[in-house]
PDB file of C-alpha atoms in Angstrom:
ATOM      1  CA  MET A 236       0.587  11.083 -11.358  1.00 81.00           C
ATOM      2  CA  ARG A 237       3.470  11.654  -9.060  1.00 84.00           C
ATOM      3  CA  ASP A 238       1.180  13.412  -6.612  1.00 89.00           C
ATOM      4  CA  LEU A 239      -1.260  10.454  -6.736  1.00 86.00           C
ATOM      5  CA  ILE A 240       1.484   8.044  -5.762  1.00 86.00           C
ATOM      6  CA  VAL A 241       2.778  10.269  -2.962  1.00 86.00           C
ATOM      7  CA  ASP A 242      -0.835  10.659  -1.556  1.00 87.00           C
ATOM      8  CA  ALA A 243      -1.253   6.905  -1.679  1.00 86.00           C
ATOM      9  CA  VAL A 244       2.005   6.159   0.085  1.00 85.00           C
ATOM     10  CA  THR A 245       1.245   8.863   2.694  1.00 85.00           C
ATOM     11  CA  GLU A 246      -2.151   7.183   3.279  1.00 82.00           C
ATOM     12  CA  LEU A 247      -0.298   3.885   3.767  1.00 80.00           C
ATOM     13  CA  LYS A 248       2.373   5.460   5.994  1.00 81.00           C
ATOM     14  CA  THR A 249      -0.152   7.269   8.362  1.00 80.00           C
ATOM     15  CA  SER A 250      -2.415   4.111   8.722  1.00 79.00           C
ATOM     16  CA  GLN A 251      -2.287   2.219  12.001  1.00 77.00           C
ATOM     17  CA  HIS A 252      -1.459  -1.079  10.412  1.00 77.00           C
ATOM     18  CA  PRO A 253      -0.108  -1.219   6.911  1.00 72.00           C
ATOM     19  CA  TYR A 254      -1.820  -4.679   6.019  1.00 75.00           C
ATOM     20  CA  ARG A 255      -5.316  -3.741   7.107  1.00 75.00           C
ATOM     21  CA  ASP A 256      -7.402  -1.102   5.542  1.00 71.00           C
ATOM     22  CA  ASP A 257      -9.659  -0.280   8.585  1.00 73.00           C
ATOM     23  CA  HIS A 258      -7.921   3.137   9.056  1.00 75.00           C
ATOM     24  CA  LEU A 259      -7.455   4.075   5.345  1.00 78.00           C
ATOM     25  CA  ASP A 260      -9.478   6.691   3.563  1.00 78.00           C
ATOM     26  CA  THR A 261     -11.322   4.215   1.190  1.00 76.00           C
ATOM     27  CA  THR A 262     -12.354   7.000  -1.161  1.00 79.00           C
ATOM     28  CA  LYS A 263      -8.662   7.332  -1.996  1.00 82.00           C
ATOM     29  CA  VAL A 264      -7.133   3.886  -1.688  1.00 87.00           C
ATOM     30  CA  SER A 265      -7.939   0.258  -1.090  1.00 86.00           C
ATOM     31  CA  LEU A 266      -5.681  -2.565   0.102  1.00 86.00           C
ATOM     32  CA  GLU A 267      -5.557  -6.366  -0.516  1.00 86.00           C
ATOM     33  CA  PRO A 268      -3.068  -9.096  -0.136  1.00 86.00           C
ATOM     34  CA  ALA A 269      -1.073  -9.998  -3.392  1.00 88.00           C
ATOM     35  CA  ARG A 270      -1.426 -13.838  -2.523  1.00 81.00           C
ATOM     36  CA  SER A 271      -4.260 -14.902  -0.122  1.00 74.00           C
ATOM     37  CA  THR A 272      -2.077 -17.775   1.020  1.00 74.00           C
ATOM     38  CA  ASP A 273       0.603 -15.392   2.430  1.00 74.00           C
ATOM     39  CA  PRO A 274      -1.167 -12.949   4.663  1.00 71.00           C
ATOM     40  CA  ARG A 275       2.060 -11.264   5.917  1.00 77.00           C
ATOM     41  CA  GLY A 276       3.549 -11.287   2.404  1.00 84.00           C
ATOM     42  CA  ALA A 277       3.316  -8.732  -0.328  1.00 89.00           C
ATOM     43  CA  HIS A 278       0.055  -6.444  -0.456  1.00 90.00           C
ATOM     44  CA  VAL A 279      -1.496  -4.316  -3.245  1.00 91.00           C
ATOM     45  CA  LEU A 280      -2.515  -0.779  -2.580  1.00 90.00           C
ATOM     46  CA  HIS A 281      -4.966   0.509  -5.367  1.00 91.00           C
ATOM     47  CA  PHE A 282      -5.157   4.211  -5.870  1.00 90.00           C
ATOM     48  CA  ASP A 283      -6.692   6.841  -8.313  1.00 89.00           C
ATOM     49  CA  ARG A 284      -9.949   4.820  -8.416  1.00 87.00           C
ATOM     50  CA  GLY A 285      -8.473   1.621  -9.376  1.00 86.00           C
ATOM     51  CA  HIS A 286      -6.325   3.243 -12.314  1.00 91.00           C
ATOM     52  CA  GLY A 287      -3.090   2.509 -10.442  1.00 92.00           C
ATOM     53  CA  TRP A 288      -1.555   0.171  -7.822  1.00 93.00           C
ATOM     54  CA  LEU A 289       1.566  -0.404  -6.062  1.00 92.00           C
ATOM     55  CA  ARG A 290       2.922  -3.680  -4.567  1.00 93.00           C
ATOM     56  CA  PHE A 291       4.714  -3.340  -1.180  1.00 90.00           C
ATOM     57  CA  THR A 292       5.759  -5.375   1.872  1.00 89.00           C
ATOM     58  CA  PHE A 293       6.170  -4.231   5.397  1.00 85.00           C
ATOM     59  CA  VAL A 294       9.299  -5.120   7.292  1.00 82.00           C
ATOM     60  CA  HIS A 295       8.653  -5.203  11.056  1.00 77.00           C
ATOM     61  CA  ARG A 296      11.568  -3.695  12.850  1.00 73.00           C
ATOM     62  CA  THR A 297      11.665  -2.447  16.619  1.00 69.00           C
ATOM     63  CA  ALA A 298      13.725   0.597  15.866  1.00 74.00           C
ATOM     64  CA  GLU A 299      12.439   1.430  12.420  1.00 76.00           C
ATOM     65  CA  PRO A 300       9.623  -0.094  10.611  1.00 75.00           C
ATOM     66  CA  GLN A 301       9.864  -0.049   6.858  1.00 84.00           C
ATOM     67  CA  ILE A 302       7.534  -0.054   3.831  1.00 85.00           C
ATOM     68  CA  VAL A 303       9.344  -1.475   0.745  1.00 88.00           C
ATOM     69  CA  ILE A 304       7.602  -0.703  -2.530  1.00 89.00           C
ATOM     70  CA  GLU A 305       8.458  -3.144  -5.069  1.00 91.00           C
ATOM     71  CA  GLN A 306       6.342  -2.232  -8.079  1.00 92.00           C
ATOM     72  CA  ILE A 307       4.220   0.722  -9.280  1.00 91.00           C
ATOM     73  CA  PHE A 308       1.703   0.656 -12.099  1.00 92.00           C
ATOM     74  CA  TRP A 309      -0.541   3.406 -13.382  1.00 89.00           C
ATOM     75  CA  GLN A 310      -2.596   3.463 -16.480  1.00 87.00           C
TER      76      GLN A 310
END
């Protein structure tokens, strides 16, 4: 399970934009906003064919952008 999470986070980190799934490998992960009313807020990254997900936010910083994982779930 740990490898699945590491693969999902690596896919997210290497994407061109963490809030769009246009450059993600959709066979491994999918992405959607946690709340449709807040497009810059938390997003959910589904992995392991939908068996797991993690909720994250992206903090824009000039020097060092940061992805903050708030919650991880896998069943």
